[in-house]
Amino acid sequence: METKTINKVKEWVERAEMGFFYEHPAQQEAAQALLQMSFPTTRDESWKYTRTAKLAQTSFQLELAEVMAEVSFEEFVPALSVSSNFFGTLHTAFCNQAWRCEVKGNESDHTHHFVIKNKKKGIWMQPFWRIEVKENARGKVVIHSEMEVDSFLNGKIEIFLAKGAHLDIDLIQDHAETHFHLMQVEVIQEEGSHLNLVTHTLQGGWIRNEVKIELRGQRAHAGLSGFYLPENQQLIDNHTVVDHQVPHCTSNELYKGVLFDQSRGVFNGKVFVRKDAQKTEAYQSNKNIMMSDTAEMDSKPELEIYADDVRCSHGSTTGTFDQEALFYLRARGLSEMGAKQMLVSAYINEVIDRSGQPLVIEYVKKTLSERGRVIAD
Amino acid sequence: MMKIENLKASIDGKEILRGLNLEVKPGEVHAIMGPNGSGKSTLASVLAGREDYEVTDGTVTFNGQSLLDMDPEIRAREGLFLAFQYPVEIPGVSNMNFLKAAVGEMRKHRGQDPLTAKEFLALVKEKSALVELDGQLANRAVNEGFSGGEKKRNEVFQMAMLEPTLAILDETDSGLDIDALRIVAQGVNAMRSPERSFVVITHYQRLLDYIVPDVVHVLYKGQIVKTGPKELALELEEKGYDWIKETVA
């Protein structure tokens, strides 16, 4: 049994016919480690609700993704490290594209825009980004993934916010139903830094976002939010970890979903408050509306608090539409469909409006309204 | 305009309306009074099309058509308006967008061209003044954080925007202080016309000092048990509902 699983990974890795892209010892090491690993299954706690079988059974060719980036993003050789999880290890072993962006001054009126695309079938992409905002600098970044055909992207974004740094970052995910997408976002925040991350999942077949934030310096703030509107048999999974390591930090998390048809949503939010992290304020909320009886949402907030003087709350709600609100709108002449769209818009606008970038807010709302998912303001 | 015949309706298997008859002619204002639990709000809900209620018998004709066969939005577009007893708060939906959509649907249904943004704003300004509704309220989310009085004024404001032919006011006076009551009544009175009818549902006579009805009905145990001129309301105020209960028994 054990041999069989190992072979499965080996086969899959061999089938992709990749070599090592960077002459980095971590790549060799990771590739070796990979042979002892297997694709996560629903027996793994953090993969309880998200199946990888379909991904594991598909063959892909490792290639480069098409990108359209501003000059502010430059290609570089990343400092890779060995990860403990499967997809992280896979990423380290076969990462083949990397860019970095450094924000040094106050660039709050400028957006670093990165578009990653894929129009070629059957390929596997392994991009890496490193975004560094220097001391007291302010930056705005958009990473927009447009995946049009069956393919797999296993990506990683590393963010470092120095003392007093401020970053607004928006991830816009707009994918074909046949695209598999795994994105790991790892953030380290120093004293007094401010992060505002919004994940806009416009569409996708299989998406798993893993966001991990380490609050290492006092008075740092992390805001993270996201929305998802899966339909058909799509799966959208958001896993977050906010690690309060020092006192006086704040975090605020809001993920909202509207689930249609037989789609599935997963939310798992962990908040750690370490022993020394007194005066922490951590808020987390996940709210979902089920638009069909056959959709499924698995929501799991987790708080681990080891300090005693903290203010933390978490909440998770999953329900159907507010029938009173729906009736009220219809009683004023709106069609049932129109009323629902209006309520869905209002519901997710709360997340979209958290973006620190007005152009992103406008783009996302416009795109969703053109597709008939919401009604424009 | 509207004729209700032998209307019976129940909720969760419990019969609330037990053969109600009522005819409202154009331009008339009917008051429906009655003790708690007599079926006043059920009547309003059934007429507006709330799905929780099951109509088990009877007919409602509205401008020659069967009202009960229509979806709630069609009833609204055909000219029926319900001022809610408890207007619902809808966070994130702005009053303006909501009204724009509602007015748009009404005009489309009547075969009228859509209003331009300028025309719409002018209409908002004109109608909100009727109920002394601060312009700021129009920009907020639907009823969110509104006081009880503001919610009721917002109902009358929406009514003025949508220009129904039949308006049902469901306990619009509940929770209003005397000033808000005066403003709400003033809005309603400004809309009275020979083509427009009102059904004013209330527990107390107080509202009828401001909105003077043509006819007063007493609803008790799901039926209209007494009908009279506006003076009937005063008599009820004086003698209480026990008097009616005894008469019926």
XYZ file of C-alpha atoms in Angstrom:
626
model
C 0.000 0.000 0.000
C 2.715 2.428 1.080
C 4.858 1.606 -1.963
C 1.959 2.237 -4.223
C 1.457 5.792 -3.000
C 5.144 6.567 -3.285
C 5.109 5.276 -6.823
C 2.163 7.462 -7.603
C 4.087 10.619 -6.717
C 7.175 9.339 -8.470
C 5.220 8.553 -11.593
C 3.552 11.892 -11.532
C 6.846 13.694 -11.064
C 8.475 11.686 -13.840
C 5.540 12.096 -16.162
C 5.969 15.841 -15.906
C 9.528 15.365 -17.256
C 11.074 18.206 -15.399
C 14.633 18.988 -14.552
C 15.819 21.377 -11.889
C 15.651 24.957 -12.942
C 17.833 26.659 -10.386
C 21.135 25.284 -9.208
C 19.911 25.465 -5.679
C 20.593 22.582 -3.282
C 17.071 22.947 -1.872
C 15.623 21.791 -5.200
C 17.511 18.465 -5.103
C 16.694 18.025 -1.470
C 13.009 18.765 -2.012
C 12.826 16.374 -4.958
C 14.306 13.629 -2.788
C 11.871 14.411 0.012
C 9.012 14.326 -2.449
C 9.646 10.693 -3.251
C 8.863 9.878 0.365
C 5.643 11.886 0.269
C 2.235 11.370 -1.207
C -0.549 13.634 -2.378
C -2.570 14.723 0.636
C -5.773 12.803 1.194
C -8.897 13.540 3.177
C -7.264 11.649 6.050
C -4.882 14.605 6.464
C -6.494 17.072 8.854
C -5.817 20.119 6.685
C -7.128 18.361 3.573
C -10.191 16.845 5.151
C -12.645 18.529 2.783
C -10.552 19.009 -0.346
C -9.758 16.135 -2.624
C -6.592 15.988 -4.692
C -7.338 12.698 -6.480
C -8.382 14.309 -9.743
C -5.273 16.465 -9.791
C -3.042 13.485 -8.966
C -4.527 11.494 -11.832
C -3.946 14.153 -14.463
C -0.669 14.453 -16.316
C 0.875 17.830 -16.844
C 3.969 19.176 -18.546
C 6.103 21.587 -16.534
C 6.346 24.834 -18.471
C 6.607 28.544 -18.062
C 3.505 30.640 -17.654
C 2.811 33.648 -19.833
C 3.209 36.797 -17.854
C 2.611 40.475 -18.281
C 4.410 42.284 -15.552
C 5.527 45.774 -14.989
C 9.233 46.534 -14.952
C 8.913 46.922 -11.223
C 8.775 43.133 -11.085
C 12.148 41.673 -12.031
C 13.135 38.082 -12.527
C 15.498 36.774 -9.879
C 16.913 33.598 -8.424
C 14.877 32.853 -5.331
C 16.226 31.681 -2.016
C 14.353 28.416 -1.849
C 13.788 26.503 1.311
C 12.514 23.029 2.043
C 8.927 22.937 3.127
C 7.194 20.364 5.266
C 4.004 20.098 3.244
C 3.521 18.307 -0.042
C 2.703 21.198 -2.350
C 5.335 23.401 -0.714
C 7.942 20.709 -1.313
C 6.721 20.252 -4.862
C 7.052 23.983 -5.359
C 10.579 24.123 -4.008
C 11.725 21.177 -6.111
C 10.402 22.405 -9.431
C 10.015 26.159 -9.147
C 10.965 27.556 -12.545
C 9.878 31.189 -12.600
C 10.468 33.848 -9.981
C 10.022 37.583 -9.719
C 10.593 40.113 -7.028
C 9.252 43.546 -6.392
C 10.718 46.000 -3.925
C 8.841 48.998 -2.673
C 11.195 51.563 -1.242
C 9.255 54.781 -0.878
C 5.713 55.998 -0.749
C 4.154 54.543 -3.867
C 0.566 54.655 -2.723
C -0.601 56.296 -5.963
C 0.914 53.558 -8.112
C -0.022 49.899 -8.546
C 2.467 47.124 -9.282
C 0.387 45.027 -11.606
C 1.247 41.445 -12.432
C -0.842 39.348 -14.798
C -0.148 35.638 -15.156
C -1.934 33.807 -17.954
C -2.236 30.406 -19.470
C -3.668 29.553 -22.850
C -1.819 26.273 -23.338
C -3.472 23.020 -22.366
C -2.004 20.464 -20.027
C 0.751 22.502 -18.517
C 1.982 22.865 -14.992
C 3.296 26.172 -13.710
C 5.404 26.821 -10.629
C 5.723 30.574 -10.193
C 7.225 32.377 -7.227
C 6.899 35.995 -6.193
C 8.690 37.915 -3.512
C 7.310 41.272 -2.484
C 9.297 43.359 -0.093
C 8.133 46.643 1.319
C 10.979 48.535 2.976
C 10.875 50.527 6.186
C 8.000 53.024 6.226
C 7.348 52.504 2.517
C 3.838 52.118 1.085
C 3.007 49.852 -1.809
C 0.098 48.532 -3.836
C 0.236 45.240 -5.705
C -2.202 43.269 -7.850
C -1.554 39.687 -8.883
C -4.103 38.706 -11.442
C -4.259 35.084 -12.598
C -6.188 34.332 -15.775
C -6.066 30.622 -16.430
C -8.055 29.783 -19.509
C -7.522 26.051 -20.093
C -6.881 22.807 -18.214
C -3.668 23.234 -16.339
C -2.192 23.311 -12.870
C -0.572 26.188 -11.074
C 1.327 25.623 -7.866
C 2.431 29.073 -6.788
C 3.928 30.855 -3.863
C 3.980 34.480 -2.819
C 6.397 35.621 -0.147
C 5.763 38.979 1.413
C 8.025 40.819 3.778
C 6.854 44.024 5.436
C 9.592 45.925 7.242
C 9.035 48.259 10.165
C 6.206 50.680 9.461
C 5.664 49.306 5.942
C 2.184 49.329 4.407
C 0.934 47.028 1.664
C -2.359 46.735 -0.147
C -2.359 43.539 -2.148
C -5.216 42.109 -4.186
C -5.260 38.643 -5.702
C -7.701 38.357 -8.571
C -8.405 34.743 -9.511
C -10.255 34.181 -12.741
C -9.920 30.636 -13.987
C -11.418 28.034 -16.264
C -13.267 25.206 -14.542
C -10.573 22.759 -15.656
C -7.736 24.627 -13.968
C -6.217 23.465 -10.676
C -4.808 26.263 -8.584
C -2.855 26.160 -5.380
C -1.491 29.412 -4.006
C 0.554 29.727 -0.859
C 0.979 33.202 0.537
C 3.505 33.626 3.321
C 3.744 36.958 5.059
C 6.169 38.217 7.666
C 5.360 41.500 9.338
C 7.677 43.648 11.399
C 6.784 46.323 13.930
C 3.991 48.704 13.037
C 3.521 47.275 9.554
C 0.116 47.084 7.902
C -1.154 44.458 5.485
C -4.418 44.546 3.577
C -4.832 41.382 1.503
C -8.017 40.738 -0.463
C -8.546 37.580 -2.499
C -11.155 38.044 -5.206
C -12.076 34.613 -6.530
C -14.137 35.501 -9.580
C -14.206 31.968 -10.891
C -12.289 28.733 -10.690
C -12.643 24.982 -10.936
C -10.385 23.909 -8.080
C -8.727 26.564 -5.986
C -6.911 26.248 -2.720
C -5.442 29.372 -1.123
C -3.184 29.003 1.879
C -2.364 32.265 3.585
C 0.022 32.323 6.506
C 0.814 35.482 8.400
C 3.450 35.891 11.066
C 3.103 39.010 13.158
C 6.634 39.370 14.449
C 6.781 43.030 15.412
C 4.541 44.875 17.847
C 1.608 46.992 16.705
C 1.503 45.286 13.318
C -1.884 44.860 11.680
C -3.016 42.197 9.246
C -6.286 42.493 7.368
C -7.223 39.561 5.195
C -10.418 39.024 3.309
C -11.814 37.133 0.409
C -14.957 36.154 -1.425
C -15.960 33.222 -3.575
C -19.021 32.467 -5.710
C -18.549 28.894 -6.875
C -21.094 27.282 -9.182
C -21.485 23.941 -10.954
C -19.011 21.532 -9.359
C -16.338 24.056 -8.519
C -14.362 23.944 -5.309
C -12.920 26.976 -3.537
C -10.845 26.398 -0.415
C -9.372 29.156 1.760
C -7.001 28.178 4.536
C -5.557 30.935 6.684
C -3.178 31.061 9.614
C -2.581 34.248 11.578
C 0.186 33.874 14.101
C 0.295 36.581 16.779
C 3.803 36.216 18.207
C 4.251 39.541 20.019
C 2.039 41.964 21.988
C -0.204 44.747 20.678
C -0.891 43.363 17.209
C -4.274 43.283 15.524
C -5.768 41.096 12.850
C -9.105 41.230 11.117
C -10.315 38.510 8.827
C -13.491 38.331 6.728
C -14.268 35.644 4.154
C -17.656 35.468 2.497
C -19.100 33.030 0.021
C -22.208 32.445 -2.014
C -22.455 28.853 -3.207
C -24.506 27.700 -6.170
C -25.407 24.339 -7.715
C -23.260 21.424 -6.512
C -20.300 23.609 -5.677
C -18.219 23.287 -2.552
C -16.536 25.784 -0.320
C -13.999 25.246 2.412
C -12.821 27.750 4.986
C -10.316 26.960 7.680
C -8.990 29.871 9.693
C -6.454 29.394 12.446
C -5.490 32.147 14.824
C -2.606 31.570 17.204
C -2.007 33.949 20.063
C 1.343 33.101 21.635
C 2.037 33.347 25.347
C 3.784 36.704 25.059
C 1.281 38.232 22.664
C -0.702 40.186 25.269
C -3.145 42.886 24.166
C -3.749 41.053 20.920
C -6.937 41.885 19.074
C -7.917 39.207 16.586
C -11.219 39.029 14.784
C -12.257 36.393 12.300
C -15.480 35.861 10.440
C -16.634 33.476 7.738
C -20.124 33.858 6.325
C -21.819 31.849 3.620
C -25.078 31.802 1.736
C -26.187 28.548 0.194
C -28.067 29.055 -3.048
C -28.866 25.396 -3.567
C -29.589 22.307 -1.501
C -26.765 20.433 -3.169
C -23.968 22.918 -2.469
C -21.688 22.204 0.475
C -19.720 24.478 2.775
C -17.241 23.277 5.343
C -16.205 26.060 7.661
C -13.814 25.613 10.539
C -12.547 28.508 12.621
C -9.812 27.625 15.084
C -8.463 29.801 17.860
C -5.486 28.855 19.982
C -4.853 31.398 22.692
C -1.987 31.138 25.157
C -2.004 34.754 26.400
C -4.572 35.926 28.947
C -5.127 39.594 28.145
C -6.485 39.491 24.613
C -9.603 40.321 22.659
C -10.434 37.642 20.136
C -13.571 36.576 18.403
C -14.486 34.294 15.617
C -17.731 33.474 13.979
C -18.988 31.314 11.195
C -22.448 31.395 9.681
C -23.816 29.354 6.838
C -27.427 29.737 5.841
C -29.879 30.532 3.142
C -31.001 33.924 1.967
C -32.715 36.307 4.309
C -36.255 35.479 3.139
C -37.618 38.676 4.677
C -35.217 40.805 2.655
C -36.041 38.858 -0.488
C -39.770 39.353 0.008
C -39.298 43.039 0.768
C -37.480 43.606 -2.523
C -40.028 41.584 -4.503
C -42.872 43.458 -2.856
C -41.369 46.579 -4.413
C -41.458 45.079 -7.896
C -38.035 43.447 -8.266
C -38.043 40.011 -9.870
C -36.925 37.116 -7.720
C -33.739 36.833 -9.768
C -33.098 40.579 -9.622
C -33.693 40.658 -5.886
C -31.316 37.745 -5.332
C -28.628 39.365 -7.447
C -29.026 42.566 -5.494
C -28.645 40.705 -2.199
C -25.643 38.720 -3.454
C -23.996 41.955 -4.593
C -24.567 43.593 -1.244
C -23.244 40.532 0.498
C -19.941 40.296 -1.297
C -19.458 44.040 -1.800
C -18.572 44.156 1.871
C -15.479 42.128 1.000
C -14.657 43.805 -2.326
C -14.895 47.235 -0.704
C -12.165 46.256 1.752
C -9.639 46.496 -1.062
C -7.308 49.455 -0.754
C -7.331 49.898 -4.529
C -10.309 51.710 -6.086
C -9.419 50.478 -9.575
C -9.548 46.873 -8.405
C -12.903 47.447 -6.711
C -14.260 48.918 -9.930
C -12.810 46.161 -12.114
C -14.068 43.295 -9.956
C -17.589 44.711 -9.626
C -17.779 45.481 -13.326
C -16.565 42.015 -14.330
C -18.987 40.230 -12.024
C -21.875 42.366 -13.202
C -21.040 41.787 -16.890
C -21.187 38.073 -16.178
C -24.559 38.446 -14.502
C -23.220 37.290 -11.139
C -24.102 40.565 -9.405
C -25.793 43.881 -10.090
C -23.498 46.872 -10.481
C -23.847 49.785 -8.052
C -60.521 48.286 -7.599
C -60.202 45.337 -5.233
C -62.767 42.810 -4.189
C -62.097 40.128 -1.589
C -64.613 37.312 -1.368
C -64.756 34.593 1.262
C -60.982 34.678 1.774
C -59.623 31.918 3.964
C -55.942 31.607 4.792
C -53.855 29.675 7.238
C -50.296 29.439 8.454
C -48.728 26.211 9.713
C -52.124 24.565 9.476
C -53.809 27.163 11.656
C -56.657 29.062 10.029
C -56.368 32.819 10.530
C -58.666 34.325 7.904
C -62.057 32.631 7.979
C -64.104 33.897 5.082
C -63.278 37.567 4.754
C -65.210 39.879 2.435
C -64.172 43.400 1.491
C -64.631 45.700 -1.473
C -62.512 48.790 -2.017
C -63.509 51.267 -4.721
C -61.190 53.780 -6.392
C -60.351 56.766 -4.220
C -61.634 55.205 -1.018
C -59.785 54.948 2.260
C -60.751 51.916 4.324
C -59.613 51.420 7.874
C -59.373 47.909 9.257
C -59.289 47.735 13.013
C -59.322 44.823 15.343
C -57.855 43.317 18.463
C -54.489 41.549 18.473
C -54.596 38.216 16.712
C -57.699 39.020 14.695
C -55.871 38.528 11.385
C -55.028 42.128 10.400
C -51.400 41.501 9.492
C -52.254 38.160 7.904
C -54.603 39.989 5.559
C -51.846 42.414 4.581
C -49.352 39.564 4.071
C -51.737 37.466 1.977
C -52.581 40.424 -0.249
C -48.898 41.247 -0.793
C -48.094 37.608 -1.581
C -46.042 36.392 1.348
C -45.436 32.686 0.756
C -45.675 31.592 4.393
C -49.462 31.777 4.185
C -51.642 29.264 2.457
C -54.841 30.509 0.880
C -57.383 27.730 1.279
C -60.464 29.374 -0.194
C -61.858 32.557 -1.692
C -60.860 35.037 -4.360
C -59.253 38.446 -4.567
C -59.900 40.461 -7.713
C -57.592 43.391 -8.325
C -58.465 45.626 -11.290
C -60.280 42.722 -12.880
C -57.461 40.192 -12.424
C -56.957 37.426 -9.926
C -54.483 38.837 -7.434
C -53.740 35.531 -5.745
C -52.371 34.043 -8.969
C -49.670 36.698 -9.227
C -46.123 36.614 -7.817
C -45.403 39.370 -5.286
C -43.438 41.434 -7.810
C -46.271 41.285 -10.359
C -48.736 42.484 -7.725
C -46.404 45.399 -7.016
C -46.023 46.228 -10.699
C -49.797 46.065 -11.142
C -50.068 48.827 -8.556
C -50.328 47.172 -5.149
C -48.140 48.519 -2.371
C -47.644 47.183 1.134
C -46.163 49.491 3.748
C -44.548 46.950 6.079
C -45.237 46.882 9.788
C -41.594 45.942 10.344
C -39.531 47.189 7.388
C -36.523 44.917 7.039
C -32.958 46.205 7.218
C -30.879 45.217 4.202
C -27.196 45.987 4.817
C -25.173 46.713 1.708
C -28.123 47.556 -0.561
C -28.361 51.303 -0.940
C -31.799 52.861 -0.773
C -31.076 54.670 -4.025
C -30.045 51.598 -6.035
C -32.976 49.699 -4.681
C -35.428 52.455 -5.569
C -33.875 52.928 -8.979
C -34.391 49.233 -9.700
C -37.942 49.282 -8.330
C -38.983 52.418 -10.222
C -37.359 50.953 -13.341
C -39.445 47.772 -13.060
C -42.643 49.753 -12.528
C -42.037 51.941 -15.554
C -41.111 48.989 -17.737
C -44.306 47.231 -16.708
C -46.372 50.297 -17.550
C -44.625 50.684 -20.897
C -42.932 53.917 -19.878
C -39.381 54.893 -20.808
C -36.800 54.619 -18.043
C -36.097 57.809 -16.142
C -32.814 59.572 -16.780
C -30.499 59.915 -13.796
C -31.477 63.572 -13.553
C -35.208 62.863 -13.651
C -34.793 60.159 -11.044
C -32.925 62.452 -8.681
C -35.531 65.170 -9.131
C -38.245 62.659 -8.267
C -36.333 61.524 -5.168
C -35.984 65.115 -4.041
C -39.660 65.859 -4.570
C -40.970 62.711 -2.883
C -38.563 62.648 0.048
C -39.662 66.172 0.923
C -43.211 64.823 1.331
C -42.168 62.851 4.387
C -39.429 65.250 5.502
C -36.870 62.541 4.907
C -33.332 63.822 5.067
C -31.517 63.473 1.730
C -28.795 61.581 3.582
C -31.158 58.732 4.372
C -31.673 58.027 0.708
C -27.963 57.287 0.372
C -27.802 54.826 3.225
C -28.449 51.107 3.085
C -32.123 50.129 3.052
C -33.471 50.821 6.560
C -30.115 50.029 8.136
C -29.729 51.849 11.420
C -32.940 53.804 10.794
C -35.032 54.731 13.809
C -38.577 53.356 13.963
C -39.940 56.653 12.683
C -37.413 56.846 9.849
C -38.323 53.349 8.711
C -42.008 54.220 8.479
C -41.261 57.489 6.703
C -39.084 55.515 4.303
C -42.042 53.230 3.580
C -44.232 56.203 2.692
C -41.384 57.697 0.662
C -41.140 54.458 -1.358
C -44.897 54.506 -1.821
C -44.696 58.037 -3.180
C -41.915 56.993 -5.565
C -43.785 53.940 -6.860
C -47.211 55.597 -7.123
C -49.401 52.555 -6.487
C -53.138 52.497 -7.130
C -53.820 50.568 -3.942
C -51.724 50.995 -0.822
C -52.029 48.800 2.239
C -50.587 50.354 5.374
C -49.891 47.628 7.912
C -49.860 49.190 11.393
C -47.853 52.089 10.045
C -48.574 53.922 13.305
C -46.950 51.321 15.547
C -43.898 52.651 17.302
C -44.360 56.206 16.065
C -44.284 59.305 18.223
C -46.790 62.049 17.541
C -44.492 64.051 15.227
C -43.572 61.051 13.096
C -47.236 60.093 12.960
C -48.139 63.552 11.684
C -45.410 63.416 8.999
C -46.365 59.925 7.829
C -50.057 60.911 7.658
C -49.208 64.077 5.786
C -47.346 61.982 3.197
C -50.292 59.650 2.803
C -52.823 62.464 2.594
C -50.795 64.192 -0.113
C -51.182 61.055 -2.188
C -54.931 60.705 -1.819
C -56.642 61.002 -5.167
C -59.831 59.786 -6.872
C -57.844 56.987 -8.547
C -55.884 55.792 -5.546
C -57.241 53.714 -2.690
C -55.867 52.921 0.742
C -56.412 50.161 3.237
C -55.198 51.388 6.608
C -54.676 48.591 9.119
C -54.383 49.760 12.679
C -54.967 48.728 16.234
C -55.582 52.254 17.505
C -57.893 55.023 16.477
C -55.110 57.613 16.807
C -53.838 57.294 13.216
C -57.351 57.838 11.897
C -57.373 61.351 13.367
C -54.775 62.151 10.744
C -55.773 59.849 7.897
C -59.530 60.154 7.897
C -61.142 57.004 6.454
C -64.306 56.722 4.406
C -65.182 53.377 5.938
C -64.137 51.571 9.109
C -64.234 47.777 9.390
C -63.742 45.668 12.454
C -61.862 42.437 11.926
C -62.373 39.743 14.524
C -61.429 36.080 14.360
C -60.617 36.337 10.681
C -63.837 37.944 9.541
C -65.150 41.472 9.112
C -67.784 41.609 11.808
C -68.775 45.249 11.656
C -68.584 48.035 9.092
C -69.434 51.659 9.655
C -68.544 55.305 9.011
C -65.433 56.945 10.487
C -67.269 57.484 13.787
C -67.084 53.736 14.382
C -63.376 54.146 15.123
C -64.174 56.610 17.905
C -66.726 54.269 19.340
C -64.155 51.463 19.402
C -61.656 53.727 21.084
C -64.178 54.566 23.750
C -65.659 51.126 24.355
C -62.705 48.899 23.511
C -62.818 45.671 21.542
C -64.604 43.718 24.262
C -67.780 45.391 23.176
C -67.383 43.910 19.692
C -66.455 40.503 21.059
C -69.643 40.495 23.107
C -71.738 41.636 20.159
C -70.374 38.884 17.952
C -70.748 36.235 20.595
